[in-house]
Coordinates of C-alpha atoms in Angstrom, one line a residue:
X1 CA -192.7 -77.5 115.8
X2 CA -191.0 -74.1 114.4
X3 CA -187.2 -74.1 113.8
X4 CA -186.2 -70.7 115.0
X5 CA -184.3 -67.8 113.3
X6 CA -180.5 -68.1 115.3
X7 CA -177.0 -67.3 114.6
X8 CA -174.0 -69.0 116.0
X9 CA -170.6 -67.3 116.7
X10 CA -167.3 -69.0 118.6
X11 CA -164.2 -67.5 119.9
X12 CA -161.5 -70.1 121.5
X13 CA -163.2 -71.1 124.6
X14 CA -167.4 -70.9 123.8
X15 CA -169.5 -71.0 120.9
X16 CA -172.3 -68.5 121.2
X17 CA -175.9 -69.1 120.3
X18 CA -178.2 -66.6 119.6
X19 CA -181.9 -67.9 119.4
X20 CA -184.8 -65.7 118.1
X21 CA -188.3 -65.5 119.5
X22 CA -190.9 -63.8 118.7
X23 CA -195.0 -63.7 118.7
X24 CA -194.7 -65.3 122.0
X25 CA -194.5 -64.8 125.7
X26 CA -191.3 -66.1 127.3
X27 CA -191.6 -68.0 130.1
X28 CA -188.1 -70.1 131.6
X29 CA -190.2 -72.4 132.8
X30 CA -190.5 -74.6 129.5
X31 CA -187.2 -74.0 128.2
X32 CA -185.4 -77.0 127.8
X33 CA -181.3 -77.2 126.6
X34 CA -179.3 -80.6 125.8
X35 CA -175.7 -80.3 125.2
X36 CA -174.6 -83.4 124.3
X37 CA -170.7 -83.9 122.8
X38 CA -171.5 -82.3 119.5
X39 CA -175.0 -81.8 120.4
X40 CA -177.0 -79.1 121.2
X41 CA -180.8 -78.8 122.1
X42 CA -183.1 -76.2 122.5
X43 CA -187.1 -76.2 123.0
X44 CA -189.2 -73.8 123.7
X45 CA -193.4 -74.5 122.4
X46 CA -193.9 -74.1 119.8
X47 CA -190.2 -73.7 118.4
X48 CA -187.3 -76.6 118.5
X49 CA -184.0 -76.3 117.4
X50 CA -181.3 -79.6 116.9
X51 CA -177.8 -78.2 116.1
X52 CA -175.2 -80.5 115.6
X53 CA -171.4 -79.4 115.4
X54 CA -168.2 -80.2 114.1
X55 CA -167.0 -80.2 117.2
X56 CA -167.5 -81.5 120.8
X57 CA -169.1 -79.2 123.6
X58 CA -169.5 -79.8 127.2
X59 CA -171.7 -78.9 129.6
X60 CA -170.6 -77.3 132.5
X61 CA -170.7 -74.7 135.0
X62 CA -169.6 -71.9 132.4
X63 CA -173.0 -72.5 130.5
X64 CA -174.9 -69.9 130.6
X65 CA -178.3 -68.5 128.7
X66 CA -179.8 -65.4 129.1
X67 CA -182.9 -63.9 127.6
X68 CA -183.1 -60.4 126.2
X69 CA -186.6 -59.1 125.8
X70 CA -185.4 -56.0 123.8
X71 CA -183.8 -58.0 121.0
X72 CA -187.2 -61.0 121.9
X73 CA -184.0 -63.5 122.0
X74 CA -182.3 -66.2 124.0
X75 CA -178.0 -65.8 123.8
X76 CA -176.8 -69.3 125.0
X77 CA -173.2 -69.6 126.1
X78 CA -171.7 -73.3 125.6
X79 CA -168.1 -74.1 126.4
X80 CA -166.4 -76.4 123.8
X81 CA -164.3 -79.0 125.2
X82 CA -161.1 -78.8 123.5
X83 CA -160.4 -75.2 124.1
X84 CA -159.0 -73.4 120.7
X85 CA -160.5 -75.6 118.3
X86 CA -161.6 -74.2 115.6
X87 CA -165.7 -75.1 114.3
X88 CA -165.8 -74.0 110.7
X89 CA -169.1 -73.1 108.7
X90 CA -171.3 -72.1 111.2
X91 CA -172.5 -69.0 109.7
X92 CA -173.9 -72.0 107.5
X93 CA -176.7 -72.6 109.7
X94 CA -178.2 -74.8 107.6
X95 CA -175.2 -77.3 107.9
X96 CA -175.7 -77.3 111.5
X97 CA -179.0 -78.3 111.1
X98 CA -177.9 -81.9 109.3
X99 CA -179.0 -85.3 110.5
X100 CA -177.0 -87.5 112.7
X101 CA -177.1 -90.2 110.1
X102 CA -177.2 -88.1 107.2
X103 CA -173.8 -89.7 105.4
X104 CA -170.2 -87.4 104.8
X105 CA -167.0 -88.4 103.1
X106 CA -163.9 -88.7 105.2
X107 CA -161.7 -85.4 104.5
X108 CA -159.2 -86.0 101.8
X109 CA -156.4 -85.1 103.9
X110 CA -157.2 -87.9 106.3
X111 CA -156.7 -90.6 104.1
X112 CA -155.9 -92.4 100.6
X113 CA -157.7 -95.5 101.6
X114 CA -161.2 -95.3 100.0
X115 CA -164.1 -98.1 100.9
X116 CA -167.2 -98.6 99.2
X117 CA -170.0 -98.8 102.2
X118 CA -174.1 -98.7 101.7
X119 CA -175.9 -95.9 102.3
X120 CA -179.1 -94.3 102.3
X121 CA -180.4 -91.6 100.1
X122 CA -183.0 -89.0 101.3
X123 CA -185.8 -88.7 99.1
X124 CA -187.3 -85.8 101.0
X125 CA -187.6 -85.4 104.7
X126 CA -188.8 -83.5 107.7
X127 CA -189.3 -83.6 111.3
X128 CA -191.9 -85.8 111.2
X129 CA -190.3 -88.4 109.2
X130 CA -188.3 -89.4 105.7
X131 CA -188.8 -91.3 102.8
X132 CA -185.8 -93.3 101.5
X133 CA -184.4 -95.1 98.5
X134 CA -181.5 -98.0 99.8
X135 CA -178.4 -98.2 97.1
X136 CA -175.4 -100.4 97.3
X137 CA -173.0 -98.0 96.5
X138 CA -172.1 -94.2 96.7
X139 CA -169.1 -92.9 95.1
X140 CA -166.6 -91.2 97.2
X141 CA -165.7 -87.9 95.4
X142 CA -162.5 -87.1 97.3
X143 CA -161.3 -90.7 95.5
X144 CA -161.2 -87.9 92.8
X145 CA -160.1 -85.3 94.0
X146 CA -156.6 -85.4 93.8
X147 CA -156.5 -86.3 89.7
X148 CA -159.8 -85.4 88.8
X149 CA -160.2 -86.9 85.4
X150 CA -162.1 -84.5 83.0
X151 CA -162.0 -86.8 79.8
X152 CA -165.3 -87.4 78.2
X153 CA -167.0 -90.8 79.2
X154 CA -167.4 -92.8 76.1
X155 CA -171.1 -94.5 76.4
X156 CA -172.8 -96.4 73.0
X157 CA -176.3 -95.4 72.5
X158 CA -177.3 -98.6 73.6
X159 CA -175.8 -98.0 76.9
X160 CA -177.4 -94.6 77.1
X161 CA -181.0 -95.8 76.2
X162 CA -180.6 -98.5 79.2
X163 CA -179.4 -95.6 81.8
X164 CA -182.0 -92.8 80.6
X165 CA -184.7 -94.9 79.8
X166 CA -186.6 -95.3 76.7
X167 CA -190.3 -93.7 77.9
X168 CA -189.5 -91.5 80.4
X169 CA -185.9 -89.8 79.5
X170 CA -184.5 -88.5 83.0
X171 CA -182.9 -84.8 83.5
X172 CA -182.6 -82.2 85.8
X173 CA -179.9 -82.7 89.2
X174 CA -178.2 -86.4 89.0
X175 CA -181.1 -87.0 86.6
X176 CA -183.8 -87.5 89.1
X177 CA -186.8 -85.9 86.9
X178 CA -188.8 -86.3 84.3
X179 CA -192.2 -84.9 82.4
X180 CA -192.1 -82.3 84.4
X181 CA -191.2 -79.2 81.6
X182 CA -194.3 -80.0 79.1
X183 CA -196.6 -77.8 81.2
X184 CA -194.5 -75.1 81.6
X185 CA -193.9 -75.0 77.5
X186 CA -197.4 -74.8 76.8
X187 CA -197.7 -71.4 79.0
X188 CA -195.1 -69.6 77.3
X189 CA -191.4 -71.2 78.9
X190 CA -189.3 -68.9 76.1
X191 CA -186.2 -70.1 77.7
X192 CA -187.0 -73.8 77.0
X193 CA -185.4 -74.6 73.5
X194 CA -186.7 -78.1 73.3
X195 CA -189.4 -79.1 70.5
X196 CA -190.5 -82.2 73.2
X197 CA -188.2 -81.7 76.6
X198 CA -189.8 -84.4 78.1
X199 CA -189.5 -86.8 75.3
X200 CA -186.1 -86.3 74.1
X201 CA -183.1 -88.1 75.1
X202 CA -179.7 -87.2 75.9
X203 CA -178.3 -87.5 72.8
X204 CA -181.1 -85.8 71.1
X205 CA -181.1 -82.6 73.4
X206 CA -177.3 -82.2 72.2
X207 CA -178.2 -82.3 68.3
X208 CA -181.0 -79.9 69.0
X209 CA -179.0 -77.5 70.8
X210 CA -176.6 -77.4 68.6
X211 CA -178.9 -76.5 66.0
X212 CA -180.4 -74.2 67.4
X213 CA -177.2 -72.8 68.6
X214 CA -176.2 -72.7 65.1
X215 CA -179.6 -71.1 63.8
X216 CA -179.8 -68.2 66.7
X217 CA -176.0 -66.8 66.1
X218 CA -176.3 -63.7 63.8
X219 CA -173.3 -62.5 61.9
X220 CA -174.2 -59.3 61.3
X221 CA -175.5 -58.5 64.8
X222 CA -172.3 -59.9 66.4
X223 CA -170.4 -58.0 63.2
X224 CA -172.0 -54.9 64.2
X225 CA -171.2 -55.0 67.7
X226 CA -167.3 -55.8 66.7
X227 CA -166.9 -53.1 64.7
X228 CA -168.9 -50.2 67.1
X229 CA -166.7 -51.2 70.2
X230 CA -163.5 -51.0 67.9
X231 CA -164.0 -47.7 65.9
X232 CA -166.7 -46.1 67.8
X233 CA -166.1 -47.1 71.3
X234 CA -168.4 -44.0 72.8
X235 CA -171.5 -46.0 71.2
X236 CA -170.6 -49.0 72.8
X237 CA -170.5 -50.5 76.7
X238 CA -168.3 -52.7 75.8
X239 CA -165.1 -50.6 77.1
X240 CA -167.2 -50.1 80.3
X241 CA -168.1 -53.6 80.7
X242 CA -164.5 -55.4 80.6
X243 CA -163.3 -52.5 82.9
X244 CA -165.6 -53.6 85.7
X245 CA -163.9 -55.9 88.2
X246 CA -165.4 -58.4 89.9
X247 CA -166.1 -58.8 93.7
X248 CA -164.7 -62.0 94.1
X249 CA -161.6 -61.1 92.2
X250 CA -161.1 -58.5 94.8
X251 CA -161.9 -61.0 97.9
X252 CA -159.5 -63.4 96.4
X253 CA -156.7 -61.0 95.3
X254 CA -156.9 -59.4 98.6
X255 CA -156.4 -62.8 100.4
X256 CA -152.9 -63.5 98.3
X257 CA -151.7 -60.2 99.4
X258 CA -152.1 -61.2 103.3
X259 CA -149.1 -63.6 104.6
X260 CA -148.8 -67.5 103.7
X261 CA -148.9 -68.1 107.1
X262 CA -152.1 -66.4 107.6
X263 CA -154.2 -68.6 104.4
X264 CA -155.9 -71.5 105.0
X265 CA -155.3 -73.8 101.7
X266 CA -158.5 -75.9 101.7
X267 CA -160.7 -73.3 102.8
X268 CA -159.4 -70.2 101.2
X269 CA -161.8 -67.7 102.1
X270 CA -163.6 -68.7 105.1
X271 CA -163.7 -65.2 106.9
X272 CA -164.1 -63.4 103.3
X273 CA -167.5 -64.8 102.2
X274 CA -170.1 -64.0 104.0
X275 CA -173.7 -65.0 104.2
X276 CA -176.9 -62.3 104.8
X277 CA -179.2 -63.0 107.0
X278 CA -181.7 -63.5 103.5
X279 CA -179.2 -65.9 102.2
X280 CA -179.0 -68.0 105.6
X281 CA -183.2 -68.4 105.3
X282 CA -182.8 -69.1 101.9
X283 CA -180.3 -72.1 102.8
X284 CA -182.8 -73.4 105.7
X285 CA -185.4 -73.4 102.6
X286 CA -183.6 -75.7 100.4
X287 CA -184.6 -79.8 100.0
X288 CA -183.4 -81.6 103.0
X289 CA -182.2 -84.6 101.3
X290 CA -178.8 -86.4 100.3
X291 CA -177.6 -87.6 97.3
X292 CA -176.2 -90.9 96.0
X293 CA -173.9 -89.7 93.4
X294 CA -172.1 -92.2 90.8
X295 CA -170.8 -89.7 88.9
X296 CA -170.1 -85.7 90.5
X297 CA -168.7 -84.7 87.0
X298 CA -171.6 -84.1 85.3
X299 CA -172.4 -81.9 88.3
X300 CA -169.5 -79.9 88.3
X301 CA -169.8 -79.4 84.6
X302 CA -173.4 -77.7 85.5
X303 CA -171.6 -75.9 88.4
X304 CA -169.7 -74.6 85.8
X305 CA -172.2 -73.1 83.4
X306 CA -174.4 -72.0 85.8
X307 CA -171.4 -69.7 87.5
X308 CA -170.5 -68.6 83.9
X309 CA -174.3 -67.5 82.9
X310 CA -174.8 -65.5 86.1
X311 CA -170.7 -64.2 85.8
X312 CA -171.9 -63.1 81.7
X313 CA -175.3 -61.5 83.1
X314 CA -174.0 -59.5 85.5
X315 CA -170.7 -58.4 84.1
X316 CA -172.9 -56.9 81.1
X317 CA -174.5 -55.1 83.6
X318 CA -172.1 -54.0 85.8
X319 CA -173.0 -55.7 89.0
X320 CA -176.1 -55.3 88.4
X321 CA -179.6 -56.8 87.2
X322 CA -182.6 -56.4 84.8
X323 CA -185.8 -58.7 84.6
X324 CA -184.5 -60.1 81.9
X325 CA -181.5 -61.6 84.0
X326 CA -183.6 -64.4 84.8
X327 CA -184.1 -65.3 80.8
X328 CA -180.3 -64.8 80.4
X329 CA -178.8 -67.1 82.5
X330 CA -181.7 -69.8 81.5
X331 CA -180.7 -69.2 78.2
X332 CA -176.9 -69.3 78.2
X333 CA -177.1 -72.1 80.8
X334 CA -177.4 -75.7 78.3
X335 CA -178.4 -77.7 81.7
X336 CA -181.7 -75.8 81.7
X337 CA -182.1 -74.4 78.3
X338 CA -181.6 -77.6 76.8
X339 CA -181.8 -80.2 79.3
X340 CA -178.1 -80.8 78.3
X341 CA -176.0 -82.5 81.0
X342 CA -174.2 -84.1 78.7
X343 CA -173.0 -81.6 76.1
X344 CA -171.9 -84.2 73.9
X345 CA -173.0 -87.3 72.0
X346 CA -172.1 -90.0 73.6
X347 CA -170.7 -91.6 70.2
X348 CA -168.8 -89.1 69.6
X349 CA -165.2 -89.7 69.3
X350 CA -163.4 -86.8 68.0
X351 CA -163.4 -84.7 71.3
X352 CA -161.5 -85.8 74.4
X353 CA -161.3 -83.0 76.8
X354 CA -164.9 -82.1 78.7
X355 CA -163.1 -78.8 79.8
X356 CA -162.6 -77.5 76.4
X357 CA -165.8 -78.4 75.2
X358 CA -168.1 -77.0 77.9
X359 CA -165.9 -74.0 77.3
X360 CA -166.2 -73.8 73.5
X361 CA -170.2 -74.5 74.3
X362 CA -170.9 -71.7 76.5
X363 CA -168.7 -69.0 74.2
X364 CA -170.9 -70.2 71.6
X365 CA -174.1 -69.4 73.6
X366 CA -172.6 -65.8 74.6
X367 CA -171.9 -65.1 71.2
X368 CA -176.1 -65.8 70.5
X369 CA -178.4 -64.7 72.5
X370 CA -177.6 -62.0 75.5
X371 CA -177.7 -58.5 74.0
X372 CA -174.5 -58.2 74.5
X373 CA -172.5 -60.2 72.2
X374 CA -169.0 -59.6 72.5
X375 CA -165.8 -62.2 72.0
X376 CA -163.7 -60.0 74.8
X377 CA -166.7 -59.9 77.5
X378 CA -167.1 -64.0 76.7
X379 CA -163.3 -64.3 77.7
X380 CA -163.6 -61.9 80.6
X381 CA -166.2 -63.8 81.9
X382 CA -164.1 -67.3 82.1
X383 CA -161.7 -64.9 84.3
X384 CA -164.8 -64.2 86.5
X385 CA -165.3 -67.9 87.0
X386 CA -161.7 -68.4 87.9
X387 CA -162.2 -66.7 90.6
X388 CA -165.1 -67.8 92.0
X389 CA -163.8 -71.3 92.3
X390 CA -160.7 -69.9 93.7
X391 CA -162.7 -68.1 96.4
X392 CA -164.0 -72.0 97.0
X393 CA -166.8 -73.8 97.9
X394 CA -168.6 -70.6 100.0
X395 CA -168.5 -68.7 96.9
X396 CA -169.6 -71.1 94.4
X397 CA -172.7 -71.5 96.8
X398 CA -172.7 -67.8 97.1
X399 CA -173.0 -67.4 93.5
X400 CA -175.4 -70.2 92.9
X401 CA -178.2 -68.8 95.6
X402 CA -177.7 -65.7 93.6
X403 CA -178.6 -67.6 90.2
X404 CA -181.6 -69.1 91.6
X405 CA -183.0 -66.2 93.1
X406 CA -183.9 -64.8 89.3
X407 CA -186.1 -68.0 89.2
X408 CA -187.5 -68.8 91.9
X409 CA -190.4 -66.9 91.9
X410 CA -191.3 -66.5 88.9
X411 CA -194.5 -67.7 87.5
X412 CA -193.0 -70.5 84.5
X413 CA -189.2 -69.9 85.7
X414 CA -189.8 -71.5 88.9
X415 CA -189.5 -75.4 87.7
X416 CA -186.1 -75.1 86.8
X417 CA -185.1 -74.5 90.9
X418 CA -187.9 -77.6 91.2
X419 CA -186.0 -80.0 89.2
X420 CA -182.5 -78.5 89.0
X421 CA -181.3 -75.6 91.0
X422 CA -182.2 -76.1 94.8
X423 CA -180.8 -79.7 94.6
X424 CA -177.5 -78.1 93.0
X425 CA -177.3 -75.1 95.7
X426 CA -178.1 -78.2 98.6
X427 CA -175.6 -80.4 96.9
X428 CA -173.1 -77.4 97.6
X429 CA -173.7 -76.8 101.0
X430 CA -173.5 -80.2 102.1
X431 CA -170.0 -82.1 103.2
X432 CA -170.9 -85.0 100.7
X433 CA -171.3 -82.9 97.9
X434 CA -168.9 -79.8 96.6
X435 CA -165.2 -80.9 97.5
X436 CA -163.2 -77.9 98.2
X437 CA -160.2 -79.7 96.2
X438 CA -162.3 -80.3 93.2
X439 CA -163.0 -76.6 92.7
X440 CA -159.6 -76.1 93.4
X441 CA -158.3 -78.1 90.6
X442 CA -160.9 -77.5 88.6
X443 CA -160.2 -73.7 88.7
X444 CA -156.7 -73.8 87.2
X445 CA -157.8 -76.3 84.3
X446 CA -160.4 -74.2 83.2
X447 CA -158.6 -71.4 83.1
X448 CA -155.6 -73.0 81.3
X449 CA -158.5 -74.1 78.5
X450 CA -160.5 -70.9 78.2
X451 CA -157.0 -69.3 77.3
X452 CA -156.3 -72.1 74.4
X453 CA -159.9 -71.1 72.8
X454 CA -159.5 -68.7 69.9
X455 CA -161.9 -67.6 68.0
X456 CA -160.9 -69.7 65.2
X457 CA -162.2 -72.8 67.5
X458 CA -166.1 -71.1 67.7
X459 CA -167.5 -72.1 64.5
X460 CA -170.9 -71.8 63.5
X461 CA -173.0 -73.5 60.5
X462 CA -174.9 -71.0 58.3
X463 CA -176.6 -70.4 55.2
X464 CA -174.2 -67.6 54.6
X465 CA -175.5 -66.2 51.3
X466 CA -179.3 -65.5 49.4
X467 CA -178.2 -67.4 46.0
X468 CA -177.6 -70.7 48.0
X469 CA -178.9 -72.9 51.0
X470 CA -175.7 -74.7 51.5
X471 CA -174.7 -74.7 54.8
X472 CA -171.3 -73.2 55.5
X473 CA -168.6 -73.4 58.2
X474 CA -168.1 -69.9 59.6
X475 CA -166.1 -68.8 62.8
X476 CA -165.6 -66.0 64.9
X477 CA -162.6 -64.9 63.0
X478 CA -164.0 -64.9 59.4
X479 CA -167.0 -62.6 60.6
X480 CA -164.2 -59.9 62.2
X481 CA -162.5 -60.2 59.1
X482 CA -165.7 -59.9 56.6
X483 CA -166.6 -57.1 58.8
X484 CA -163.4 -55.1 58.4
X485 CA -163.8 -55.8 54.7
X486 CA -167.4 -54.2 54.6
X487 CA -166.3 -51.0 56.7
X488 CA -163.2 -50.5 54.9
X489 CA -165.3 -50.8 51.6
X490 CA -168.0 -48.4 53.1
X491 CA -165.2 -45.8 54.1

């Protein structure tokens, strides 16, 4: 059976169903329609379509469907039975196309009392059938959601080695995968930074980032780029750059400016963000499975990487994109550069704060390899994240199916979507996954880190000089200066 192309609209009394059909000959005869309290039904050989609401409908005599051979579509008519209610998401037609036993969380607003109950996780599934794993316990993020607690998680090696495993070190979404990146390294994966990816543990992956991360930053390229935007600015984008404003600033700024009355808190931009018709298929397209998550942070932490690579790509090029934007966010992303879910050792006790860390990480990355190295464009870009999570969870998903689309068909690229980026964009969409209140939250921490970070806190370790091969501590602010030295000697 074929799931059709269809779009669903509402206004207070019906919900609207357009269905759309093509390469066949209509005949009413073998159309069948179920509405069913939340229900709907539609079969037509050789398509079938199950949509299943947020709300109830009933069947009665103002039903109606109609078939329009011009547009090769059905338009269904289906009343709702509480007139006015309001059915959110269903330009997310994937959402509608959930499960019945396919598991949510309770909304946050409903209650504070949280239970533990067992659930199923699906593996991967069709039509046809599912494969399942059976867990006693799934974590309820909106427990969370109120105080979401962004301190680093002490764990001992020991405990670590258990977790991960000591043949087969996991990775990728919730740490599903493994030994799935050696094959793509031997056919030229340049954004892979790992000497063994499939070998390495957690712990490892963070030492070798950082030392690569430490090895790729160049002081005289990011020196050079300093001093061009500051004394000759006409040679430089950088001015250009930082003036260009992103689109979800201006969907999000344009929302504050419409009455209080008018917002909805939870969901803040539910008529804003909108989906194409491209980005709708590319939703039906993603794994149909659910998730048993112990712990979402780790998630959200890869939420936010992922937003600020794609926010750093295309600020640098205005809105726009080059081949190379597939490479960039790969490479400025730790989850899939590096494996790195972790970001830091897990013995490592001089850090507390997970938010200023994964903050100070990705500045570090901005400042080494994109072309364009600037400390300004790095802050600007934490701005650009802001509002993304303001604009809520539509956005962040927006964003993210923007991401992927640089690596999804592209010959190496592509196993980073397989073991990482369509569980994360499916993770979104779903009602168990992304909480609205999270991203909330999460938004105004961020930003009230990103704007403690100076550049005194970006240090890197270098061999700074010919006559010796001791490492040195330098940061961002004794390059400026040693570059204002050098031009002022040159001048």
């Amino acid at each position: 059976m074929l799931t059709p192309r269809f779009t669903v609209d509402q206004d207070d009394e019906f919900v609207y169903i357009t269905i759309k059909l093509s390469t066949i000959r209509f005949s009413a005869h073998n159309v069948e329609m179920v509405v069913n309290d939340k229900l709907f039904i539609f079969a037509l050989p050789p398509y079938y379509l199950r949509l299943r609401f947020p709300g109830s409908l009933e069947e009665d005599e103002r039903a109606t469907s109609k078939f329009v051979s011009k547009e090769e579509c059905i338009k269904v008519r289906v009343a709702k039975k509480t007139k006015g209610e309001n059915f959110p998401d269903l330009d997310l037609t994937a959402k509608l196309l959930a499960r019945l036993n396919e598991p949510t969380n309770q909304s946050i607003s409903e209650s504070h009392n949280y239970k533990s109950t067992t659930l199923i996780e699906e593996i991967e599934s069709n039509e046809n059938g599912a494969n399942h794993v059976i867990n006693n316990h799934m974590s309820d993020i909106a427990r969370e959601a109120e105080n979401f607690n962004w301190e680093v998680e002490q764990k001992s090696a020991e405990e670590m080695d258990v977790n991960m495993g000591t043949e087969h070190p996991k990775y990728g979404f919730n740490n599903q995968y493994s030994d799935m990146l050696e094959a793509t390294v031997s056919n030229g994966n340049d954004i892979n930074e790992l000497a063994e990816p499939d070998g390495l543990k957690s712990d490892d992956r963070v030492v070798q980032r950082l030392i690569k991360e430490n090895l790729k930053f160049d002081p005289e390229y990011y020196a050079n780029e300093y001093l061009t935007a500051k004394y000759t600015p006409e040679e430089s984008r950088i001015r250009e750059i930082l003036k260009w404003e992103s689109p979800y600033k201006s969907i999000f700024l344009k929302l504050q400016r419409e009455p209080k009355q008018k917002r909805d808190l939870d969901h803040v931009t539910s008529v804003a963000i909108t989906f194409s018709q491209k980005e709708q298929d590319l939703m039906r397209d993603l794994p149909k499975k659910s998730y048993l998550i112990d712990d979402p942070r780790p998630i959200y932490y890869t939420i936010i990487c992922l937003l600020y690579a794609y926010c750093y790509e295309i600020r640098s090029n205005e809105g726009d994109s080059t081949v190379e934007s597939g490479w960039t966010i790969g490479k400025l992303t730790p989850q899939i550069s590096c494996l790195d879910s972790q970001l830091i050792q897990s013995n490592n006790m001089t850090e507390k704060n997970m938010l200023r860390i994964l903050v100070i990480t990705m500045d570090r990355r901005a400042l080494s390899y994109p072309l364009i190295r600037s400390y300004e464009v790095a802050k600007k870009c934490w701005e650009d994240v802001y509002f993304i999570l303001r604009c809520g969870k539509r956005s962040v998903l927006k964003a993210s199916l923007a991401a992927r689309e640089y690596f999804r068909f592209h010959d190496i690229y592509y196993i980073y979507c397989k073991i990482l980026l369509d569980d994360l964009c499916n993770w979104i969409l779903r009602d168990d996954g992304c909480n609205e209140r999270v991203l909330r939250n999460l938004a105004h921490a961020l930003r009230k880190e990103a704007e403690t970070i100076v550049k005194k806190d970006l240090m890197f370790e270098k061999i700074m000089t010919e006559e010796s091969e001791d490492m040195e501590f330098i940061n961002i602010d004794d390059v400026e200066d040693l570059a204002e030295h050098a031009y002022k000697d040159s001048k």
